[in-house]
Coordinates of C-alpha atoms in Angstrom, one line a residue:
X22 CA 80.8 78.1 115.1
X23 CA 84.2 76.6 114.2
X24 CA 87.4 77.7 115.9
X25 CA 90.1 77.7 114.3
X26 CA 93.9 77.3 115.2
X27 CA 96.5 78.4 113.1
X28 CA 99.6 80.4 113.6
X29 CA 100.4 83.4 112.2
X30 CA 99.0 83.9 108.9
X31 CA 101.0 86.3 106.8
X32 CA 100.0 88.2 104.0
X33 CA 101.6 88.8 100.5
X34 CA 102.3 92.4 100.7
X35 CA 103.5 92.4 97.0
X36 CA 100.5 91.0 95.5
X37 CA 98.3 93.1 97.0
X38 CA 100.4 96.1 96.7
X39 CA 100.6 94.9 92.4
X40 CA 96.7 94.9 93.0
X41 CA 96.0 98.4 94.6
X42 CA 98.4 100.4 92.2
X43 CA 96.8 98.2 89.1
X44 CA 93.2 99.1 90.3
X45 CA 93.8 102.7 91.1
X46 CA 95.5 103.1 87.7
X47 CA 92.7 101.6 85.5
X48 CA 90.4 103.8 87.5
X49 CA 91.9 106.9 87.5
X50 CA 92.6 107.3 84.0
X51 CA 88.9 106.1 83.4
X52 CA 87.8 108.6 85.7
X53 CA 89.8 111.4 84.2
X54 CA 88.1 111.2 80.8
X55 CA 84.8 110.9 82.9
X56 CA 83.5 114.4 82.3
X57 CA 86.3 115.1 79.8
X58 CA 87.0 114.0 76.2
X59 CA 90.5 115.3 76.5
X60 CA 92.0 116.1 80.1
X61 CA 95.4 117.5 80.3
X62 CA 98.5 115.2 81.5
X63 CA 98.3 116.8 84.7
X64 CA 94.7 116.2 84.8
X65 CA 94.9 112.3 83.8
X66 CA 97.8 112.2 86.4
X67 CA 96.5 114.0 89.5
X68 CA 93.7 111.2 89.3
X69 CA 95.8 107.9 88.9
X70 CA 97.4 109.3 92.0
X71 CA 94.4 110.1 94.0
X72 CA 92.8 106.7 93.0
X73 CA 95.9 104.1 93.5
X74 CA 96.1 105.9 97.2
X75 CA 92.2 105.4 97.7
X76 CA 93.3 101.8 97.0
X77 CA 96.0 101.5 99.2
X78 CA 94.2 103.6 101.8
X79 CA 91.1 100.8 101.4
X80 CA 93.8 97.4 101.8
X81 CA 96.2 98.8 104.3
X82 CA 96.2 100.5 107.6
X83 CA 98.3 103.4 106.9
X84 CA 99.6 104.0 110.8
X85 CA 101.9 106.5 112.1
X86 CA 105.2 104.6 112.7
X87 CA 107.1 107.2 114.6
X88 CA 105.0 107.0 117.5

């Protein structure tokens, strides 16, 4: 197994943010028209939200920074 030597590798936060909120929106409005022809607004909203934070909850490490 190769070792290998770098220093710090840095991610781009932005890109990957763009990706999460991107992902999470395409998904949750597909899934709010899953087992409804015609959700509310609130409906379509609520699960945009709750898939771009799935996203962001599955690429970032959300840690409490007060501590």
């Amino acid at each position: 197994m190769a070792v290998i030597t770098t220093n710090y590798m840095k991610p781009k936060f932005l890109p990957v943010l763009e990706m999460c909120i991107e992902n999470g929106l395409t998904y949750g409005y597909r899934r709010a028209f899953k087992h409804n022809d015609n959700p509310s607004e609130e409906q379509i909203t609520d699960q945009i939200k709750q898939s771009i934070m799935h996203e962001l909850y599955e690429w970032f490490d959300m840690e409490n920074i007060n501590e």
